[in-house]
Structures are given as C-alpha cells and as structure tokens.
C-alpha cells in the first residue's frame, strides 16, 4: 500500500510567523510519522518583505497555484513598515474570499496549567468553539464614501447576507455540534448558541435567526438551540463561559468575540484558528500576529501554531493524528511557566520539541 501524502503550501509570513510555523511543521511531521502518512510542505514567501520588495501581496496566479495543494498553513502576516490594511486585505482576506473559506473555526479551550484571567474558572469551564461566518457581512466591502474631507462626509459599510451563505455556515456549526455531542456528554448537555444582534439588526438578525430555527428544527431536532445578543454573549463569555459549546455567528461579531475568547483561554499564544472551505482548500493559522519585536529571539509561544497544525490534520481527515497533537499540547502546557512570550520557561523550539516528543 502506498503511503498517503498531503501537499501543503507553507506561508511562514512576517515577524515571528516563520518561527512558530516551523514548530507546527515539526509537530505535524512527528504525528505523520507516528500515524503513517506523509506531509510535504512547499514554502511561499508572501508577506511584508515580498510586498516591500516587489509591491506584490498575493497575485491571482498564486491563488490559482494554491488550488494544487490540499491545505495551506500560515504563520503570521504584518509589518510595522506596511500601512495597516494592505497585507490584511491583500493576503489574508483575499485568500479567504478567493478560496471561499467560508468558516472561521476558532476553538476556545483552556489547556491544563494555562492561566485564565477569569477567577475561579478552569479547563472544564472554558471549552467551546466559535464558528465565525468568514465570507460575508461587513467584510464584503460593500458601501462607499462621499463628500470626503468635508463636514458633510458620509460613509457606509453594509452588512450583506443571503440565505445560502447563512445556511452553509449554520450547517457546518450544527454538524460540528452533532460530532461534539457524540464525543462528550459534557458537550451534549449544552445547546448550540446563535449570536447576533436581532433586537437592532432586524433584517440580518432576522435572516440568521429564522434560518437557525428552521434548519435546526428540520435537520437537527435533537440539538437544543439557544440565542444570545452579541453584547450579552460578551458578558456571559466572561461570567459563565461554561454555558457555551458551539457558538455560531456572523463575520464581524465573530471577529470581536474570538479575541475575547482568545484572552479567556490564556492569550494569543495559545489561540488557533482555521479558515475552512469544507469542500475545498482551507488555511490554518495561529490567531496572533507577527510580533516583530520578538522576531529571531526564540521566545514566542508556538502552541497556537501547533494547535493550528493539529486542526489542519483534523480537517484533512487525520483525526487520530489531530487528537494526538491535542493530547501532546495538554501534556506540555502544564510544564510551561506561562504562555506569554519570553516567560514560558522554554524557548520556542524547546516547546516544539516537547510537544513533538509527546506525540
Ligand atoms: C482575524 C483578523 C482579521 C479579521 C484581520 C487581520 C483582517 O483580525 O483573523 O481575526 O478581521 O478577520
Ligand atoms: Mn480578529
């Protein structure tokens, strides 16, 4: 039997991106060796340096080239010399939209030994997933400005959703909830939660709410449904995170609540995410940025990047390897002094070694 081989595009990116990505690759390769498949990483240099050198962010031909791969693995993008927005729009958002990565899957899980700012909460309380819609809403860029620079300046940025876009996101969330319920009775005891702002956003909120209720009742009747306004959800994330299991929401709300989620799970050093096209090419990344001030110092935390590599294997169908990586992370975090850069008690590479050998 020939060994199953996965072709992965590797975008290390800027700042500490390549350092954390290297540790993710190391751990993924350890899992591949153990579980009998092959990973081939092909590096690409998209990011600030290439942009500053050539003026190019992510050319259309590169998007086409990405389609040859089974997945994309990204370190981080961003540089103090590049105006905010250029790389974010030109690389990250372009990739999400061009490859229709319509789900942003962001686990909020407090690993053992990791400190949360929430008093009295532990790993059994903070263990949920935010399913953020990743293709629509305000991020579509619809809108405009006029009379710019005058006292009558007007600007609009429109929240755009259609039933298909809403439904495909909800379906992903319900399917995830079904899998989690089957895996763990603690998850099964909780509802799936829709987060929106339907008391004010009466059009988009109503579209999401009806789609949620109708799809849930018709196809996932065994799953209990709950709804929170986004402002209230923020409050409950802090006060009662144990209420949540799968949280599904639109794009901008998801962006905002997942930064809060990252903090309650111990910070950006541990928060991983996947930009997922369930039938296409997905892209996995740590949620943190490129942290230029730590570049080259071997002090940045690679746990988030390693977690993202695990999510990638899970999405590729290598469930056992992904589970082994998560277990290995959970064996490693208790040995670390802190999840903050420079205070881990280990270097970046040592943390990668610890997780790899635990796999
Ligand atoms: C994120 C980031 C991006 C977003 C930015 C960098 C475009 O904040 O991945 O959450 O808003 O989606
Ligand atoms: Mn964000």
Coordinates of C-alpha atoms and ligand atoms in Angstrom, one line a residue:
X1 CA 0.0 0.0 0.0
X2 CA 1.3 3.4 -0.9
X3 CA 1.6 6.0 1.9
X4 CA -1.0 8.7 1.9
X5 CA 0.7 12.0 1.1
X6 CA -0.7 15.5 1.7
X7 CA 0.7 18.5 -0.2
X8 CA 0.7 21.7 2.0
X9 CA 1.5 25.3 1.0
X10 CA 3.5 26.8 3.8
X11 CA 3.4 30.6 4.2
X12 CA 5.6 31.5 7.1
X13 CA 4.9 35.2 6.7
X14 CA 6.4 38.0 8.7
X15 CA 8.0 38.6 12.1
X16 CA 7.8 35.6 14.3
X17 CA 5.4 33.8 11.8
X18 CA 8.1 31.6 10.3
X19 CA 9.4 30.6 13.8
X20 CA 6.1 29.4 15.1
X21 CA 5.2 27.8 11.8
X22 CA 8.4 25.8 11.9
X23 CA 7.3 24.3 15.3
X24 CA 3.9 23.5 13.9
X25 CA 5.5 21.7 10.9
X26 CA 7.8 19.8 13.3
X27 CA 4.9 18.6 15.4
X28 CA 2.8 17.7 12.3
X29 CA 5.7 15.7 10.9
X30 CA 6.0 13.8 14.2
X31 CA 2.3 13.0 14.0
X32 CA 2.6 12.0 10.4
X33 CA 5.5 9.6 11.1
X34 CA 3.6 8.1 14.0
X35 CA 0.2 7.6 12.2
X36 CA 1.7 6.5 8.8
X37 CA 1.1 9.3 6.4
X38 CA 3.3 11.9 4.6
X39 CA 3.2 15.7 4.7
X40 CA 5.1 17.7 2.0
X41 CA 5.4 21.4 2.8
X42 CA 6.1 23.8 0.0
X43 CA 7.2 27.3 1.2
X44 CA 5.9 30.5 -0.2
X45 CA 7.2 34.0 0.6
X46 CA 4.0 36.0 0.7
X47 CA 4.2 38.8 3.3
X48 CA 5.6 42.1 4.1
X49 CA 9.1 41.5 2.8
X50 CA 7.9 40.5 -0.6
X51 CA 5.5 43.4 -0.7
X52 CA 8.1 45.9 0.2
X53 CA 10.5 44.4 -2.4
X54 CA 8.0 43.9 -5.3
X55 CA 4.8 45.7 -4.4
X56 CA 3.0 42.4 -4.7
X57 CA 0.8 40.9 -2.0
X58 CA -0.9 37.8 -3.3
X59 CA -1.0 37.7 -7.1
X60 CA -4.0 36.0 -8.8
X61 CA -1.7 33.4 -10.2
X62 CA -0.7 32.5 -6.6
X63 CA -4.3 31.9 -5.6
X64 CA -4.6 29.6 -8.6
X65 CA -1.4 27.8 -7.5
X66 CA -2.8 27.3 -4.0
X67 CA -5.5 25.1 -5.6
X68 CA -2.9 22.4 -6.2
X69 CA -2.5 21.9 -2.5
X70 CA -4.7 20.1 0.0
X71 CA -4.2 22.8 2.6
X72 CA -2.4 26.0 3.5
X73 CA -0.5 26.6 6.7
X74 CA 0.2 30.2 7.7
X75 CA 2.5 31.7 10.4
X76 CA 1.6 35.4 10.6
X77 CA 1.4 38.4 8.4
X78 CA 2.1 42.1 9.3
X79 CA 5.0 44.5 9.5
X80 CA 5.4 48.0 11.0
X81 CA 6.6 49.4 7.7
X82 CA 3.5 48.4 5.8
X83 CA 0.4 50.6 6.1
X84 CA -2.4 48.7 8.0
X85 CA -4.9 47.0 5.8
X86 CA -2.6 46.3 2.8
X87 CA -1.4 42.9 3.8
X88 CA -4.6 42.0 5.7
X89 CA -6.8 42.7 2.7
X90 CA -4.2 41.7 0.1
X91 CA -3.2 38.4 1.5
X92 CA -5.4 37.1 4.4
X93 CA -8.8 38.3 3.2
X94 CA -8.0 37.7 -0.4
X95 CA -7.2 34.1 0.3
X96 CA -10.3 33.6 2.4
X97 CA -12.5 35.1 -0.3
X98 CA -10.8 33.6 -3.3
X99 CA -10.8 30.1 -1.9
X100 CA -14.2 30.6 -0.4
X101 CA -13.1 29.7 3.1
X102 CA -16.5 30.5 4.5
X103 CA -15.9 29.2 8.0
X104 CA -13.6 30.5 10.6
X105 CA -13.3 27.8 13.2
X106 CA -11.9 29.1 16.4
X107 CA -11.7 26.8 19.5
X108 CA -11.7 28.5 22.9
X109 CA -10.2 25.8 25.1
X110 CA -8.3 26.4 28.3
X111 CA -5.5 23.8 28.4
X112 CA -4.3 22.4 31.7
X113 CA -1.8 24.6 33.5
X114 CA -2.7 27.7 31.5
X115 CA -3.7 30.8 33.4
X116 CA -7.0 32.4 32.5
X117 CA -7.9 35.9 33.7
X118 CA -11.3 34.6 34.8
X119 CA -11.3 34.0 38.5
X120 CA -12.4 30.6 39.6
X121 CA -12.7 29.1 36.1
X122 CA -10.8 26.0 34.9
X123 CA -10.3 23.8 31.9
X124 CA -13.7 22.2 32.4
X125 CA -15.4 25.6 32.2
X126 CA -13.7 27.0 29.2
X127 CA -14.1 24.6 26.3
X128 CA -16.1 25.8 23.4
X129 CA -15.8 26.6 19.7
X130 CA -16.8 29.7 17.9
X131 CA -17.9 29.1 14.3
X132 CA -17.5 32.5 12.7
X133 CA -19.0 33.1 9.2
X134 CA -16.0 34.1 7.2
X135 CA -17.2 35.2 3.8
X136 CA -19.9 37.8 4.1
X137 CA -21.3 40.6 6.3
X138 CA -19.4 43.8 6.5
X139 CA -16.3 42.2 5.3
X140 CA -17.7 42.1 1.7
X141 CA -16.6 45.7 1.5
X142 CA -19.9 46.9 0.0
X143 CA -20.5 50.6 0.7
X144 CA -18.7 53.8 0.0
X145 CA -17.9 57.3 1.0
X146 CA -18.8 60.7 -0.5
X147 CA -18.0 64.4 0.3
X148 CA -14.9 63.1 1.9
X149 CA -12.9 65.7 3.9
X150 CA -15.9 68.0 4.2
X151 CA -18.1 68.5 7.2
X152 CA -20.9 66.6 5.3
X153 CA -18.8 63.5 4.8
X154 CA -20.8 60.3 4.5
X155 CA -19.6 56.7 4.7
X156 CA -21.4 53.4 4.6
X157 CA -20.2 49.9 5.1
X158 CA -23.0 47.4 4.5
X159 CA -23.7 44.1 6.3
X160 CA -24.6 41.8 3.4
X161 CA -26.0 38.3 3.9
X162 CA -28.0 35.9 1.8
X163 CA -29.8 32.8 2.9
X164 CA -27.4 30.4 1.2
X165 CA -24.4 32.0 2.9
X166 CA -26.1 31.9 6.3
X167 CA -27.3 28.3 5.9
X168 CA -24.0 26.8 4.8
X169 CA -22.4 28.4 7.9
X170 CA -25.2 27.1 10.2
X171 CA -25.0 23.7 8.7
X172 CA -21.2 23.5 9.5
X173 CA -22.0 24.5 13.1
X174 CA -24.8 22.0 13.5
X175 CA -22.7 19.2 12.1
X176 CA -19.8 20.2 14.4
X177 CA -22.3 20.2 17.4
X178 CA -23.5 16.8 16.4
X179 CA -20.0 15.4 16.4
X180 CA -19.1 17.0 19.7
X181 CA -22.3 15.8 21.4
X182 CA -21.5 12.2 20.3
X183 CA -17.9 12.6 21.6
X184 CA -18.6 14.0 25.1
X185 CA -21.7 14.0 27.3
X186 CA -20.5 17.3 28.8
X187 CA -20.8 18.9 25.4
X188 CA -24.1 17.1 24.7
X189 CA -25.7 18.7 27.8
X190 CA -25.2 22.2 26.3
X191 CA -27.1 23.9 23.4
X192 CA -25.7 25.4 20.2
X193 CA -25.8 29.2 20.5
X194 CA -26.5 31.6 17.8
X195 CA -25.0 35.1 18.5
X196 CA -26.4 38.1 16.7
X197 CA -28.0 41.5 17.4
X198 CA -31.5 40.9 16.2
X199 CA -33.0 43.4 18.6
X200 CA -31.4 46.1 16.4
X201 CA -30.2 44.5 13.2
X202 CA -33.7 43.5 12.4
X203 CA -33.0 42.4 8.8
X204 CA -29.8 40.5 9.0
X205 CA -30.6 39.3 12.5
X206 CA -34.0 38.0 11.4
X207 CA -32.5 36.2 8.4
X208 CA -29.9 34.4 10.7
X209 CA -32.5 33.7 13.4
X210 CA -35.1 32.2 11.1
X211 CA -32.5 30.1 9.2
X212 CA -31.1 28.9 12.5
X213 CA -34.6 27.9 13.9
X214 CA -35.8 26.3 10.6
X215 CA -32.6 24.4 9.8
X216 CA -32.3 23.3 13.4
X217 CA -35.9 22.1 13.7
X218 CA -35.9 20.3 10.3
X219 CA -32.5 18.6 10.3
X220 CA -31.0 18.7 13.8
X221 CA -34.1 18.3 16.0
X222 CA -32.0 16.5 18.7
X223 CA -29.8 19.6 19.2
X224 CA -31.0 22.2 21.7
X225 CA -30.9 25.7 20.4
X226 CA -30.1 29.0 22.2
X227 CA -29.7 32.6 21.1
X228 CA -27.7 35.5 22.6
X229 CA -27.4 39.0 21.6
X230 CA -23.7 39.7 20.9
X231 CA -23.3 42.3 23.7
X232 CA -24.8 39.8 26.2
X233 CA -22.6 37.0 24.8
X234 CA -19.6 39.1 25.6
X235 CA -20.8 39.3 29.2
X236 CA -21.5 35.6 29.5
X237 CA -18.2 34.6 28.0
X238 CA -16.6 36.3 31.0
X239 CA -19.1 35.4 33.7
X240 CA -20.3 31.9 32.6
X241 CA -18.1 30.5 29.9
X242 CA -19.2 27.0 30.9
X243 CA -22.6 27.7 29.3
X244 CA -21.2 27.5 25.8
X245 CA -20.3 24.7 23.5
X246 CA -20.7 25.6 19.8
X247 CA -21.3 29.3 19.2
X248 CA -22.2 30.3 15.7
X249 CA -22.2 33.9 14.5
X250 CA -21.7 36.3 11.6
X251 CA -18.4 37.6 10.5
X252 CA -17.7 40.9 12.4
X253 CA -19.3 39.7 15.6
X254 CA -17.2 36.6 15.3
X255 CA -14.1 38.6 14.8
X256 CA -14.8 40.5 18.0
X257 CA -15.9 37.7 20.3
X258 CA -13.0 35.5 19.3
X259 CA -10.4 38.0 20.5
X260 CA -12.3 37.9 23.9
X261 CA -12.3 34.1 23.6
X262 CA -8.5 34.1 23.0
X263 CA -7.9 36.0 26.1
X264 CA -10.1 33.8 28.4
X265 CA -8.2 30.7 27.0
X266 CA -4.9 32.2 28.0
X267 CA -4.0 34.6 25.3
X268 CA -2.9 34.8 21.6
X269 CA 0.0 32.4 22.3
X270 CA -2.5 29.5 22.5
X271 CA -5.4 30.5 20.2
X272 CA -5.6 28.7 16.9
X273 CA -7.9 29.1 14.0
X274 CA -8.9 27.6 10.7
X275 CA -10.3 29.3 7.6
X276 CA -12.2 26.4 6.3
X277 CA -13.8 25.5 3.0
X278 CA -15.3 22.2 3.8
X279 CA -15.2 21.1 0.2
X280 CA -12.1 23.0 -0.9
X281 CA -8.8 24.3 0.3
X282 CA -8.6 25.5 3.9
X283 CA -6.0 27.7 5.6
X284 CA -4.8 27.2 9.2
X285 CA -3.1 29.9 11.3
X286 CA -2.4 30.9 14.9
X287 CA -4.7 33.9 15.8
X288 CA -1.8 36.0 17.0
X289 CA 0.1 38.5 14.8
X290 CA 3.7 38.7 13.6
X291 CA 5.0 40.2 16.9
X292 CA 8.0 41.9 15.2
X293 CA 9.7 42.8 18.5
X294 CA 10.2 39.2 19.4
X295 CA 11.4 38.1 15.9
X296 CA 14.5 35.9 16.0
X297 CA 14.7 35.7 19.8
X298 CA 13.3 32.2 20.2
X299 CA 10.8 33.5 22.9
X300 CA 7.5 33.4 21.1
X301 CA 4.9 30.8 22.0
X302 CA 4.3 28.2 19.3
X303 CA 1.4 26.5 21.0
X304 CA -1.2 28.3 18.9
X305 CA 0.6 27.5 15.7
X306 CA 1.0 23.8 16.8
X307 CA -2.8 23.8 17.6
X308 CA -3.5 25.1 14.1
X309 CA -1.4 22.4 12.6
X310 CA -3.5 19.8 14.5
X311 CA -6.7 21.4 13.2
X312 CA -5.3 21.1 9.7
X313 CA -4.7 17.4 10.2
X314 CA -8.2 17.0 11.6
X315 CA -9.7 18.8 8.6
X316 CA -7.6 16.6 6.2
X317 CA -9.3 13.6 7.8
X318 CA -6.3 12.5 10.0
X319 CA -8.5 12.6 13.1
X320 CA -6.3 10.3 15.3
X321 CA -3.1 12.4 14.5
X322 CA -5.0 15.6 15.3
X323 CA -6.2 14.1 18.6
X324 CA -2.6 13.0 19.5
X325 CA -1.4 16.6 18.9
X326 CA -4.1 18.0 21.2
X327 CA -3.2 15.4 23.9
X328 CA 0.5 16.3 23.4
X329 CA -0.3 20.0 23.8
X330 CA -2.2 19.2 27.0
X331 CA 0.8 17.3 28.3
X332 CA 3.1 20.2 27.5
X333 CA 1.2 23.3 28.8
X334 CA 1.4 22.2 32.5
X335 CA 5.2 22.2 32.2
X336 CA 5.4 25.8 30.9
X337 CA 5.7 28.6 33.4
X338 CA 3.5 30.9 31.4
X339 CA 2.0 31.3 27.9
X340 CA 3.5 34.8 27.5
X341 CA 6.4 35.4 25.1
X342 CA 9.7 35.3 26.9
X343 CA 8.2 33.8 30.1
X344 CA 7.5 30.3 29.1
X345 CA 10.5 28.8 30.9
X346 CA 11.5 27.4 27.5
X347 CA 12.4 28.7 24.1
X348 CA 10.1 28.5 21.1
X349 CA 12.0 25.5 19.7
X350 CA 12.1 23.7 23.0
X351 CA 8.3 23.9 23.3
X352 CA 8.0 22.5 19.8
X353 CA 10.4 19.6 20.8
X354 CA 8.3 18.9 24.0
X355 CA 5.1 18.7 22.0
X356 CA 6.7 16.6 19.2
X357 CA 8.1 14.1 21.6
X358 CA 4.8 13.9 23.5
X359 CA 3.2 13.0 20.2
Ligands
LIG1 C1 -8.6 37.9 12.3 C2 -8.1 39.3 12.0 C3 -8.5 39.6 10.6 C4 -10.0 39.7 10.5 C5 -7.9 40.9 10.0 C6 -6.4 40.9 10.2 C7 -8.3 41.2 8.6 O1 -8.5 40.2 12.9 O2 -8.3 36.9 11.6 O3 -9.5 37.8 13.2 O4 -10.6 40.8 10.8 O5 -10.6 38.7 10.2
LIG2 MN1 -9.6 39.4 14.6

